[in-house]
Amino acid sequence: MKKIEHHDYSGRVDDPAVKERLHQVIEKWDASTPAGAPVFIGFRSEEGVKRNKGRPGAYDGPVAVRQKIASMPYEKPVFDYGSIIGDEELEASQAALGQSVAEVLSNDQFPLIIGGGHETLYGHYLGVRQAFPDSRLAVVNFDAHFDLRDERPSSGTMFHQILSGDPNVDYYVFGIQASGNTRTLFETADRFGVKYASMNEVRQTDVYTRALRSLREYDAVFATLCMDSVQQSVAPGTSAPAQNGYTSQEIHDMVAQLAKLRNLTSFDISEVAPSLDIDGRTSSLAASLFHSFMTERETFQ
């Protein structure tokens, strides 16, 4: 049975008569939530990280990110579904997340999913595929790692699971680090036809701009951001922090461009581990990225 935890938002109030911060406008999601509205869904899971032999801590990511975004300026309607409570039964937890994502998508709303370990993405995918059963899909991943291992499901296997079982999905990943992927993983990516770009290629070429043009041709696109794609100095609170990851400015710019993609259905940010963080840097950055995404998306709708 799906377990859902609801979150209470609170934060700074400048003028009680003026609602201009997110915690003042956010409401609990229900069947009457209007179409097009952004809906936060948390996924409190780190079983995939444990199976992947990573550093745990992402279970509390959905709580920390909500706390950081609560006082940010926001005046448009926004809703919160609650958090799916994961446990050692990872596959069942991912299925529960998928049901929730599909439920929100079926109401023509926009899921903003807060992980959790990066196993969040497989549950995210299940929901998108349920909502778009016959569509040609693309998944965009900002990540230092391919996450293409062929083994027991974990936070390092999601894209192998998707690509080996669903021939109607293309995989784009930006920020790949040579230090974080074996030759076997590069060969696996090539075998599946993965469209990938290293961190240097993202910085030195227009590969991301060209990919965004290609992504417009799909029936639907969903996206995920693993916080270990960001450099360790600004995102230390992850399972596998990167020394040469995206700067804060780089990842903000890329997320802002992504937000303008009209066939984008949903977006998750995963691998925020508060217990591994320093001064809340990682949860603050994730909250800022969600805020930037929401603000940018509302400007072109």
PDB file of C-alpha atoms in Angstrom:
ATOM      1  CA  MET A   1       0.000   0.000   0.000  1.00  0.00           C
ATOM      2  CA  LYS A   2       1.324   3.460  -0.947  1.00  0.00           C
ATOM      3  CA  LYS A   3       2.418   5.525   2.059  1.00  0.00           C
ATOM      4  CA  ILE A   4       2.251   9.298   1.692  1.00  0.00           C
ATOM      5  CA  GLU A   5       3.653  11.910   4.080  1.00  0.00           C
ATOM      6  CA  HIS A   6       2.412  15.485   3.855  1.00  0.00           C
ATOM      7  CA  HIS A   7       4.635  18.478   4.494  1.00  0.00           C
ATOM      8  CA  ASP A   8       3.819  21.775   6.192  1.00  0.00           C
ATOM      9  CA  TYR A   9       5.468  24.810   4.611  1.00  0.00           C
ATOM     10  CA  SER A  10       6.487  27.807   6.684  1.00  0.00           C
ATOM     11  CA  GLY A  11       8.826  30.752   6.289  1.00  0.00           C
ATOM     12  CA  ARG A  12       9.350  34.480   6.319  1.00  0.00           C
ATOM     13  CA  VAL A  13       6.283  36.762   6.129  1.00  0.00           C
ATOM     14  CA  ASP A  14       6.865  40.392   5.173  1.00  0.00           C
ATOM     15  CA  ASP A  15       3.239  41.505   5.132  1.00  0.00           C
ATOM     16  CA  PRO A  16       0.448  39.092   6.205  1.00  0.00           C
ATOM     17  CA  ALA A  17      -1.925  40.796   3.771  1.00  0.00           C
ATOM     18  CA  VAL A  18       0.330  40.105   0.769  1.00  0.00           C
ATOM     19  CA  LYS A  19       0.976  36.542  -0.362  1.00  0.00           C
ATOM     20  CA  GLU A  20       4.203  36.626  -2.316  1.00  0.00           C
ATOM     21  CA  ARG A  21       6.283  33.753  -0.974  1.00  0.00           C
ATOM     22  CA  LEU A  22       5.857  30.103  -1.881  1.00  0.00           C
ATOM     23  CA  HIS A  23       4.814  28.941   1.584  1.00  0.00           C
ATOM     24  CA  GLN A  24       1.964  31.471   1.483  1.00  0.00           C
ATOM     25  CA  VAL A  25       0.499  30.261  -1.814  1.00  0.00           C
ATOM     26  CA  ILE A  26       1.169  26.520  -1.868  1.00  0.00           C
ATOM     27  CA  GLU A  27      -1.829  24.235  -1.343  1.00  0.00           C
ATOM     28  CA  LYS A  28      -2.350  20.522  -0.867  1.00  0.00           C
ATOM     29  CA  TRP A  29      -2.964  18.715  -4.158  1.00  0.00           C
ATOM     30  CA  ASP A  30      -6.383  17.173  -4.753  1.00  0.00           C
ATOM     31  CA  ALA A  31      -8.724  16.346  -7.616  1.00  0.00           C
ATOM     32  CA  SER A  32      -9.697  20.004  -8.014  1.00  0.00           C
ATOM     33  CA  THR A  33      -6.138  21.207  -8.687  1.00  0.00           C
ATOM     34  CA  PRO A  34      -6.204  23.183 -11.972  1.00  0.00           C
ATOM     35  CA  ALA A  35      -4.631  21.924 -15.177  1.00  0.00           C
ATOM     36  CA  GLY A  36      -1.140  23.202 -15.868  1.00  0.00           C
ATOM     37  CA  ALA A  37      -0.271  23.724 -12.209  1.00  0.00           C
ATOM     38  CA  PRO A  38       3.150  22.685 -10.878  1.00  0.00           C
ATOM     39  CA  VAL A  39       2.836  19.891  -8.302  1.00  0.00           C
ATOM     40  CA  PHE A  40       5.633  18.854  -5.940  1.00  0.00           C
ATOM     41  CA  ILE A  41       5.951  15.123  -5.297  1.00  0.00           C
ATOM     42  CA  GLY A  42       8.584  13.894  -2.840  1.00  0.00           C
ATOM     43  CA  PHE A  43      10.226  10.470  -2.952  1.00  0.00           C
ATOM     44  CA  ARG A  44      11.805   9.583   0.385  1.00  0.00           C
ATOM     45  CA  SER A  45      14.035   6.713  -0.701  1.00  0.00           C
ATOM     46  CA  GLU A  46      17.705   5.854  -0.470  1.00  0.00           C
ATOM     47  CA  GLU A  47      17.482   2.074  -0.887  1.00  0.00           C
ATOM     48  CA  GLY A  48      18.860   2.420  -4.413  1.00  0.00           C
ATOM     49  CA  VAL A  49      21.872   4.352  -3.091  1.00  0.00           C
ATOM     50  CA  LYS A  50      22.511   1.660  -0.474  1.00  0.00           C
ATOM     51  CA  ARG A  51      22.316  -1.091  -3.092  1.00  0.00           C
ATOM     52  CA  ASN A  52      24.730   0.952  -5.210  1.00  0.00           C
ATOM     53  CA  LYS A  53      27.171   1.067  -2.291  1.00  0.00           C
ATOM     54  CA  GLY A  54      26.893   4.844  -2.116  1.00  0.00           C
ATOM     55  CA  ARG A  55      26.708   7.143   0.884  1.00  0.00           C
ATOM     56  CA  PRO A  56      23.152   7.271   2.306  1.00  0.00           C
ATOM     57  CA  GLY A  57      21.378  10.473   3.290  1.00  0.00           C
ATOM     58  CA  ALA A  58      19.042  11.201   0.370  1.00  0.00           C
ATOM     59  CA  TYR A  59      15.988   9.952   2.269  1.00  0.00           C
ATOM     60  CA  ASP A  60      15.669  13.399   3.865  1.00  0.00           C
ATOM     61  CA  GLY A  61      16.203  15.322   0.624  1.00  0.00           C
ATOM     62  CA  PRO A  62      12.495  16.057   0.005  1.00  0.00           C
ATOM     63  CA  VAL A  63      12.171  17.616   3.460  1.00  0.00           C
ATOM     64  CA  ALA A  64      15.274  19.792   3.198  1.00  0.00           C
ATOM     65  CA  VAL A  65      14.526  21.072  -0.308  1.00  0.00           C
ATOM     66  CA  ARG A  66      10.966  22.024   0.665  1.00  0.00           C
ATOM     67  CA  GLN A  67      12.302  23.905   3.684  1.00  0.00           C
ATOM     68  CA  LYS A  68      14.692  25.881   1.487  1.00  0.00           C
ATOM     69  CA  ILE A  69      12.175  26.781  -1.212  1.00  0.00           C
ATOM     70  CA  ALA A  70       9.402  27.757   1.221  1.00  0.00           C
ATOM     71  CA  SER A  71      10.439  31.410   1.639  1.00  0.00           C
ATOM     72  CA  MET A  72      11.386  32.053  -1.982  1.00  0.00           C
ATOM     73  CA  PRO A  73       9.266  34.616  -3.836  1.00  0.00           C
ATOM     74  CA  TYR A  74       6.426  32.974  -5.755  1.00  0.00           C
ATOM     75  CA  GLU A  75       2.896  34.213  -6.338  1.00  0.00           C
ATOM     76  CA  LYS A  76       1.326  31.784  -8.817  1.00  0.00           C
ATOM     77  CA  PRO A  77      -0.705  28.701  -7.769  1.00  0.00           C
ATOM     78  CA  VAL A  78       1.496  25.751  -6.779  1.00  0.00           C
ATOM     79  CA  PHE A  79       0.540  22.477  -5.109  1.00  0.00           C
ATOM     80  CA  ASP A  80       2.055  19.676  -3.056  1.00  0.00           C
ATOM     81  CA  TYR A  81       1.083  16.018  -3.466  1.00  0.00           C
ATOM     82  CA  GLY A  82       3.101  14.839  -0.467  1.00  0.00           C
ATOM     83  CA  SER A  83       6.020  12.417  -0.332  1.00  0.00           C
ATOM     84  CA  ILE A  84       6.002   8.733  -1.199  1.00  0.00           C
ATOM     85  CA  ILE A  85       7.662   6.863   1.677  1.00  0.00           C
ATOM     86  CA  GLY A  86      10.090   4.321   0.293  1.00  0.00           C
ATOM     87  CA  ASP A  87      11.609   1.333   2.081  1.00  0.00           C
ATOM     88  CA  GLU A  88      13.763  -1.710   1.362  1.00  0.00           C
ATOM     89  CA  GLU A  89      11.242  -2.879  -1.238  1.00  0.00           C
ATOM     90  CA  LEU A  90      12.676  -0.510  -3.834  1.00  0.00           C
ATOM     91  CA  GLU A  91      10.720  -1.830  -6.792  1.00  0.00           C
ATOM     92  CA  ALA A  92       7.397  -1.423  -4.958  1.00  0.00           C
ATOM     93  CA  SER A  93       8.382   2.090  -3.848  1.00  0.00           C
ATOM     94  CA  GLN A  94       9.216   3.065  -7.428  1.00  0.00           C
ATOM     95  CA  ALA A  95       5.899   1.655  -8.615  1.00  0.00           C
ATOM     96  CA  ALA A  96       4.105   3.772  -5.990  1.00  0.00           C
ATOM     97  CA  LEU A  97       5.928   6.885  -7.188  1.00  0.00           C
ATOM     98  CA  GLY A  98       4.989   6.003 -10.751  1.00  0.00           C
ATOM     99  CA  GLN A  99       1.318   5.805  -9.830  1.00  0.00           C
ATOM    100  CA  SER A 100       1.493   9.254  -8.238  1.00  0.00           C
ATOM    101  CA  VAL A 101       3.294  10.809 -11.208  1.00  0.00           C
ATOM    102  CA  ALA A 102       0.763   9.263 -13.604  1.00  0.00           C
ATOM    103  CA  GLU A 103      -2.108  10.554 -11.490  1.00  0.00           C
ATOM    104  CA  VAL A 104      -0.796  14.121 -11.662  1.00  0.00           C
ATOM    105  CA  LEU A 105      -0.030  13.875 -15.380  1.00  0.00           C
ATOM    106  CA  SER A 106      -3.495  12.472 -16.114  1.00  0.00           C
ATOM    107  CA  ASN A 107      -4.909  15.708 -14.709  1.00  0.00           C
ATOM    108  CA  ASP A 108      -2.712  17.750 -17.100  1.00  0.00           C
ATOM    109  CA  GLN A 109      -0.552  19.077 -14.271  1.00  0.00           C
ATOM    110  CA  PHE A 110       3.247  19.294 -14.122  1.00  0.00           C
ATOM    111  CA  PRO A 111       5.072  17.024 -11.622  1.00  0.00           C
ATOM    112  CA  LEU A 112       8.152  18.444  -9.923  1.00  0.00           C
ATOM    113  CA  ILE A 113       9.662  15.436  -8.171  1.00  0.00           C
ATOM    114  CA  ILE A 114      12.064  15.791  -5.249  1.00  0.00           C
ATOM    115  CA  GLY A 115      14.303  12.786  -4.603  1.00  0.00           C
ATOM    116  CA  GLY A 116      15.533  10.701  -2.896  1.00  0.00           C
ATOM    117  CA  GLY A 117      18.347   8.804  -4.444  1.00  0.00           C
ATOM    118  CA  HIS A 118      18.585   8.797  -8.200  1.00  0.00           C
ATOM    119  CA  GLU A 119      16.483   5.625  -8.201  1.00  0.00           C
ATOM    120  CA  THR A 120      13.750   8.281  -8.170  1.00  0.00           C
ATOM    121  CA  LEU A 121      14.121   8.474 -11.943  1.00  0.00           C
ATOM    122  CA  TYR A 122      12.833   4.944 -12.583  1.00  0.00           C
ATOM    123  CA  GLY A 123       9.627   5.642 -10.669  1.00  0.00           C
ATOM    124  CA  HIS A 124       9.392   8.937 -12.554  1.00  0.00           C
ATOM    125  CA  TYR A 125       9.696   7.022 -15.844  1.00  0.00           C
ATOM    126  CA  LEU A 126       7.008   4.518 -14.840  1.00  0.00           C
ATOM    127  CA  GLY A 127       4.564   7.375 -14.291  1.00  0.00           C
ATOM    128  CA  VAL A 128       5.382   9.080 -17.585  1.00  0.00           C
ATOM    129  CA  ARG A 129       5.052   5.843 -19.540  1.00  0.00           C
ATOM    130  CA  GLN A 130       1.721   5.077 -17.871  1.00  0.00           C
ATOM    131  CA  ALA A 131       0.431   8.527 -18.792  1.00  0.00           C
ATOM    132  CA  PHE A 132       1.815   8.348 -22.358  1.00  0.00           C
ATOM    133  CA  PRO A 133       1.580   4.630 -23.190  1.00  0.00           C
ATOM    134  CA  ASP A 134       2.134   4.833 -26.940  1.00  0.00           C
ATOM    135  CA  SER A 135       4.332   7.917 -27.196  1.00  0.00           C
ATOM    136  CA  ARG A 136       7.872   8.305 -28.452  1.00  0.00           C
ATOM    137  CA  LEU A 137       9.712   9.541 -25.367  1.00  0.00           C
ATOM    138  CA  ALA A 138      13.053  11.116 -24.581  1.00  0.00           C
ATOM    139  CA  VAL A 139      14.655  11.354 -21.165  1.00  0.00           C
ATOM    140  CA  VAL A 140      17.180  14.094 -20.366  1.00  0.00           C
ATOM    141  CA  ASN A 141      19.697  13.515 -17.596  1.00  0.00           C
ATOM    142  CA  PHE A 142      22.161  16.032 -16.116  1.00  0.00           C
ATOM    143  CA  ASP A 143      24.677  13.669 -14.582  1.00  0.00           C
ATOM    144  CA  ALA A 144      28.323  12.754 -14.174  1.00  0.00           C
ATOM    145  CA  HIS A 145      27.363   9.074 -14.579  1.00  0.00           C
ATOM    146  CA  PHE A 146      25.538   7.016 -17.206  1.00  0.00           C
ATOM    147  CA  ASP A 147      23.674   4.885 -14.590  1.00  0.00           C
ATOM    148  CA  LEU A 148      23.607   2.058 -17.141  1.00  0.00           C
ATOM    149  CA  ARG A 149      24.778  -0.895 -15.068  1.00  0.00           C
ATOM    150  CA  ASP A 150      23.073  -4.233 -15.695  1.00  0.00           C
ATOM    151  CA  GLU A 151      22.547  -5.630 -12.217  1.00  0.00           C
ATOM    152  CA  ARG A 152      20.066  -5.626  -9.336  1.00  0.00           C
ATOM    153  CA  PRO A 153      18.015  -2.398  -9.541  1.00  0.00           C
ATOM    154  CA  SER A 154      19.702   0.477  -7.708  1.00  0.00           C
ATOM    155  CA  SER A 155      20.549   4.150  -8.186  1.00  0.00           C
ATOM    156  CA  GLY A 156      23.018   3.090 -10.884  1.00  0.00           C
ATOM    157  CA  THR A 157      20.805   0.951 -13.126  1.00  0.00           C
ATOM    158  CA  MET A 158      17.747   3.009 -14.085  1.00  0.00           C
ATOM    159  CA  PHE A 159      18.627   3.809 -17.665  1.00  0.00           C
ATOM    160  CA  HIS A 160      19.610   0.225 -18.449  1.00  0.00           C
ATOM    161  CA  GLN A 161      16.247  -0.847 -17.053  1.00  0.00           C
ATOM    162  CA  ILE A 162      14.449   1.667 -19.260  1.00  0.00           C
ATOM    163  CA  LEU A 163      16.382   1.139 -22.482  1.00  0.00           C
ATOM    164  CA  SER A 164      16.461  -2.654 -22.280  1.00  0.00           C
ATOM    165  CA  GLY A 165      12.695  -2.818 -21.746  1.00  0.00           C
ATOM    166  CA  ASP A 166      11.319   0.074 -23.789  1.00  0.00           C
ATOM    167  CA  PRO A 167      12.540   0.556 -27.380  1.00  0.00           C
ATOM    168  CA  ASN A 168      10.512   3.750 -27.722  1.00  0.00           C
ATOM    169  CA  VAL A 169      12.699   5.856 -25.399  1.00  0.00           C
ATOM    170  CA  ASP A 170      15.834   7.822 -26.326  1.00  0.00           C
ATOM    171  CA  TYR A 171      18.346   8.807 -23.660  1.00  0.00           C
ATOM    172  CA  TYR A 172      20.240  12.135 -23.599  1.00  0.00           C
ATOM    173  CA  VAL A 173      22.811  12.749 -20.838  1.00  0.00           C
ATOM    174  CA  PHE A 174      24.950  15.855 -20.300  1.00  0.00           C
ATOM    175  CA  GLY A 175      27.996  16.216 -18.050  1.00  0.00           C
ATOM    176  CA  ILE A 176      29.534  12.737 -18.277  1.00  0.00           C
ATOM    177  CA  GLN A 177      32.849  12.443 -16.444  1.00  0.00           C
ATOM    178  CA  ALA A 178      35.553  10.030 -17.622  1.00  0.00           C
ATOM    179  CA  SER A 179      36.553   9.509 -13.991  1.00  0.00           C
ATOM    180  CA  GLY A 180      33.079   8.234 -13.091  1.00  0.00           C
ATOM    181  CA  ASN A 181      32.391   5.721 -15.870  1.00  0.00           C
ATOM    182  CA  THR A 182      34.181   2.542 -16.911  1.00  0.00           C
ATOM    183  CA  ARG A 183      34.926   1.484 -20.488  1.00  0.00           C
ATOM    184  CA  THR A 184      32.092  -1.051 -20.181  1.00  0.00           C
ATOM    185  CA  LEU A 185      29.644   1.749 -19.407  1.00  0.00           C
ATOM    186  CA  PHE A 186      30.773   3.762 -22.440  1.00  0.00           C
ATOM    187  CA  GLU A 187      30.372   0.632 -24.584  1.00  0.00           C
ATOM    188  CA  THR A 188      26.911   0.049 -23.117  1.00  0.00           C
ATOM    189  CA  ALA A 189      25.966   3.645 -23.913  1.00  0.00           C
ATOM    190  CA  ASP A 190      27.120   3.192 -27.495  1.00  0.00           C
ATOM    191  CA  ARG A 191      25.223  -0.092 -27.833  1.00  0.00           C
ATOM    192  CA  PHE A 192      21.990   1.573 -26.715  1.00  0.00           C
ATOM    193  CA  GLY A 193      22.584   4.607 -28.930  1.00  0.00           C
ATOM    194  CA  VAL A 194      22.746   6.986 -25.976  1.00  0.00           C
ATOM    195  CA  LYS A 195      23.215  10.622 -26.946  1.00  0.00           C
ATOM    196  CA  TYR A 196      25.830  11.795 -24.456  1.00  0.00           C
ATOM    197  CA  ALA A 197      28.156  14.725 -23.954  1.00  0.00           C
ATOM    198  CA  SER A 198      31.079  15.041 -21.588  1.00  0.00           C
ATOM    199  CA  MET A 199      31.461  18.011 -19.304  1.00  0.00           C
ATOM    200  CA  ASN A 200      34.099  19.456 -21.649  1.00  0.00           C
ATOM    201  CA  GLU A 201      31.816  19.041 -24.670  1.00  0.00           C
ATOM    202  CA  VAL A 202      28.972  20.810 -22.856  1.00  0.00           C
ATOM    203  CA  ARG A 203      31.305  23.694 -22.012  1.00  0.00           C
ATOM    204  CA  GLN A 204      33.145  23.975 -25.306  1.00  0.00           C
ATOM    205  CA  THR A 205      30.499  23.225 -27.961  1.00  0.00           C
ATOM    206  CA  ASP A 206      26.832  23.886 -28.711  1.00  0.00           C
ATOM    207  CA  VAL A 207      25.870  20.249 -28.116  1.00  0.00           C
ATOM    208  CA  TYR A 208      23.206  21.155 -25.552  1.00  0.00           C
ATOM    209  CA  THR A 209      21.571  23.778 -27.777  1.00  0.00           C
ATOM    210  CA  ARG A 210      21.490  21.327 -30.677  1.00  0.00           C
ATOM    211  CA  ALA A 211      20.017  18.620 -28.456  1.00  0.00           C
ATOM    212  CA  LEU A 212      17.224  20.912 -27.294  1.00  0.00           C
ATOM    213  CA  ARG A 213      16.239  21.419 -30.929  1.00  0.00           C
ATOM    214  CA  SER A 214      16.145  17.646 -31.465  1.00  0.00           C
ATOM    215  CA  LEU A 215      14.098  17.133 -28.295  1.00  0.00           C
ATOM    216  CA  ARG A 216      11.263  19.225 -29.727  1.00  0.00           C
ATOM    217  CA  GLU A 217      10.521  16.367 -32.152  1.00  0.00           C
ATOM    218  CA  TYR A 218       9.472  13.859 -29.473  1.00  0.00           C
ATOM    219  CA  ASP A 219       5.905  13.268 -28.319  1.00  0.00           C
ATOM    220  CA  ALA A 220       6.999  13.891 -24.730  1.00  0.00           C
ATOM    221  CA  VAL A 221      10.212  14.548 -22.803  1.00  0.00           C
ATOM    222  CA  PHE A 222      10.926  14.042 -19.106  1.00  0.00           C
ATOM    223  CA  ALA A 223      14.043  15.203 -17.283  1.00  0.00           C
ATOM    224  CA  THR A 224      16.159  14.461 -14.244  1.00  0.00           C
ATOM    225  CA  LEU A 225      19.022  16.262 -12.528  1.00  0.00           C
ATOM    226  CA  CYS A 226      21.397  14.339 -10.300  1.00  0.00           C
ATOM    227  CA  MET A 227      23.048  16.739  -7.885  1.00  0.00           C
ATOM    228  CA  ASP A 228      26.349  14.870  -8.193  1.00  0.00           C
ATOM    229  CA  SER A 229      26.644  16.512 -11.623  1.00  0.00           C
ATOM    230  CA  VAL A 230      27.372  19.801  -9.824  1.00  0.00           C
ATOM    231  CA  GLN A 231      30.823  20.632  -8.478  1.00  0.00           C
ATOM    232  CA  GLN A 232      31.458  19.592  -4.900  1.00  0.00           C
ATOM    233  CA  SER A 233      32.145  23.111  -3.616  1.00  0.00           C
ATOM    234  CA  VAL A 234      28.506  24.144  -4.201  1.00  0.00           C
ATOM    235  CA  ALA A 235      26.865  20.709  -3.841  1.00  0.00           C
ATOM    236  CA  PRO A 236      28.807  18.700  -1.245  1.00  0.00           C
ATOM    237  CA  GLY A 237      25.726  16.901   0.104  1.00  0.00           C
ATOM    238  CA  THR A 238      25.458  14.059  -2.411  1.00  0.00           C
ATOM    239  CA  SER A 239      26.307  10.369  -2.464  1.00  0.00           C
ATOM    240  CA  ALA A 240      29.187  10.832  -4.954  1.00  0.00           C
ATOM    241  CA  PRO A 241      30.208  14.520  -5.190  1.00  0.00           C
ATOM    242  CA  ALA A 242      32.052  15.737  -8.291  1.00  0.00           C
ATOM    243  CA  GLN A 243      35.178  17.897  -8.246  1.00  0.00           C
ATOM    244  CA  ASN A 244      34.756  19.077 -11.857  1.00  0.00           C
ATOM    245  CA  GLY A 245      30.983  19.289 -12.121  1.00  0.00           C
ATOM    246  CA  TYR A 246      28.739  22.104 -13.272  1.00  0.00           C
ATOM    247  CA  THR A 247      29.098  25.472 -11.630  1.00  0.00           C
ATOM    248  CA  SER A 248      25.964  26.898 -10.082  1.00  0.00           C
ATOM    249  CA  GLN A 249      25.627  29.375 -12.956  1.00  0.00           C
ATOM    250  CA  GLU A 250      26.066  26.680 -15.616  1.00  0.00           C
ATOM    251  CA  ILE A 251      23.401  24.380 -14.221  1.00  0.00           C
ATOM    252  CA  HIS A 252      20.978  27.259 -13.609  1.00  0.00           C
ATOM    253  CA  ASP A 253      21.361  28.324 -17.250  1.00  0.00           C
ATOM    254  CA  MET A 254      20.810  24.784 -18.546  1.00  0.00           C
ATOM    255  CA  VAL A 255      17.732  24.237 -16.383  1.00  0.00           C
ATOM    256  CA  ALA A 256      16.284  27.580 -17.503  1.00  0.00           C
ATOM    257  CA  GLN A 257      16.664  26.506 -21.142  1.00  0.00           C
ATOM    258  CA  LEU A 258      15.091  23.129 -20.392  1.00  0.00           C
ATOM    259  CA  ALA A 259      12.079  24.831 -18.816  1.00  0.00           C
ATOM    260  CA  LYS A 260      11.188  26.383 -22.175  1.00  0.00           C
ATOM    261  CA  LEU A 261      10.784  22.988 -23.855  1.00  0.00           C
ATOM    262  CA  ARG A 262       7.068  22.826 -24.625  1.00  0.00           C
ATOM    263  CA  ASN A 263       6.802  19.036 -24.764  1.00  0.00           C
ATOM    264  CA  LEU A 264       8.483  18.602 -21.381  1.00  0.00           C
ATOM    265  CA  THR A 265       6.115  16.695 -19.079  1.00  0.00           C
ATOM    266  CA  SER A 266       7.941  16.558 -15.739  1.00  0.00           C
ATOM    267  CA  PHE A 267      11.244  17.211 -13.961  1.00  0.00           C
ATOM    268  CA  ASP A 268      12.994  15.708 -10.951  1.00  0.00           C
ATOM    269  CA  ILE A 269      16.024  16.682  -8.886  1.00  0.00           C
ATOM    270  CA  SER A 270      17.618  13.831  -6.974  1.00  0.00           C
ATOM    271  CA  GLU A 271      20.547  12.967  -4.683  1.00  0.00           C
ATOM    272  CA  VAL A 272      20.252  15.748  -2.111  1.00  0.00           C
ATOM    273  CA  ALA A 273      21.615  14.253   1.121  1.00  0.00           C
ATOM    274  CA  PRO A 274      21.223  16.748   4.005  1.00  0.00           C
ATOM    275  CA  SER A 275      23.299  14.714   6.463  1.00  0.00           C
ATOM    276  CA  LEU A 276      26.280  14.987   4.094  1.00  0.00           C
ATOM    277  CA  ASP A 277      25.752  18.671   3.326  1.00  0.00           C
ATOM    278  CA  ILE A 278      27.631  21.771   4.477  1.00  0.00           C
ATOM    279  CA  ASP A 279      25.582  24.809   5.516  1.00  0.00           C
ATOM    280  CA  GLY A 280      22.624  23.493   3.494  1.00  0.00           C
ATOM    281  CA  ARG A 281      24.412  24.294   0.226  1.00  0.00           C
ATOM    282  CA  THR A 282      23.060  21.344  -1.742  1.00  0.00           C
ATOM    283  CA  SER A 283      19.444  21.638  -0.628  1.00  0.00           C
ATOM    284  CA  SER A 284      19.588  25.414  -1.196  1.00  0.00           C
ATOM    285  CA  LEU A 285      20.906  24.909  -4.710  1.00  0.00           C
ATOM    286  CA  ALA A 286      18.246  22.308  -5.517  1.00  0.00           C
ATOM    287  CA  ALA A 287      15.543  24.664  -4.231  1.00  0.00           C
ATOM    288  CA  SER A 288      16.979  27.508  -6.308  1.00  0.00           C
ATOM    289  CA  LEU A 289      16.982  25.293  -9.411  1.00  0.00           C
ATOM    290  CA  PHE A 290      13.350  24.333  -8.889  1.00  0.00           C
ATOM    291  CA  HIS A 291      12.469  28.000  -8.361  1.00  0.00           C
ATOM    292  CA  SER A 292      14.357  29.040 -11.490  1.00  0.00           C
ATOM    293  CA  PHE A 293      12.674  26.286 -13.486  1.00  0.00           C
ATOM    294  CA  MET A 294       9.181  27.260 -12.296  1.00  0.00           C
ATOM    295  CA  THR A 295       9.767  30.971 -12.888  1.00  0.00           C
ATOM    296  CA  GLU A 296      11.199  30.425 -16.352  1.00  0.00           C
ATOM    297  CA  ARG A 297       8.462  28.017 -17.371  1.00  0.00           C
ATOM    298  CA  GLU A 298       5.646  30.343 -16.381  1.00  0.00           C
ATOM    299  CA  THR A 299       7.077  33.151 -18.511  1.00  0.00           C
ATOM    300  CA  PHE A 300       6.458  31.384 -21.830  1.00  0.00           C
ATOM    301  CA  GLN A 301       3.159  29.627 -21.073  1.00  0.00           C
TER     302      GLN A 301
END
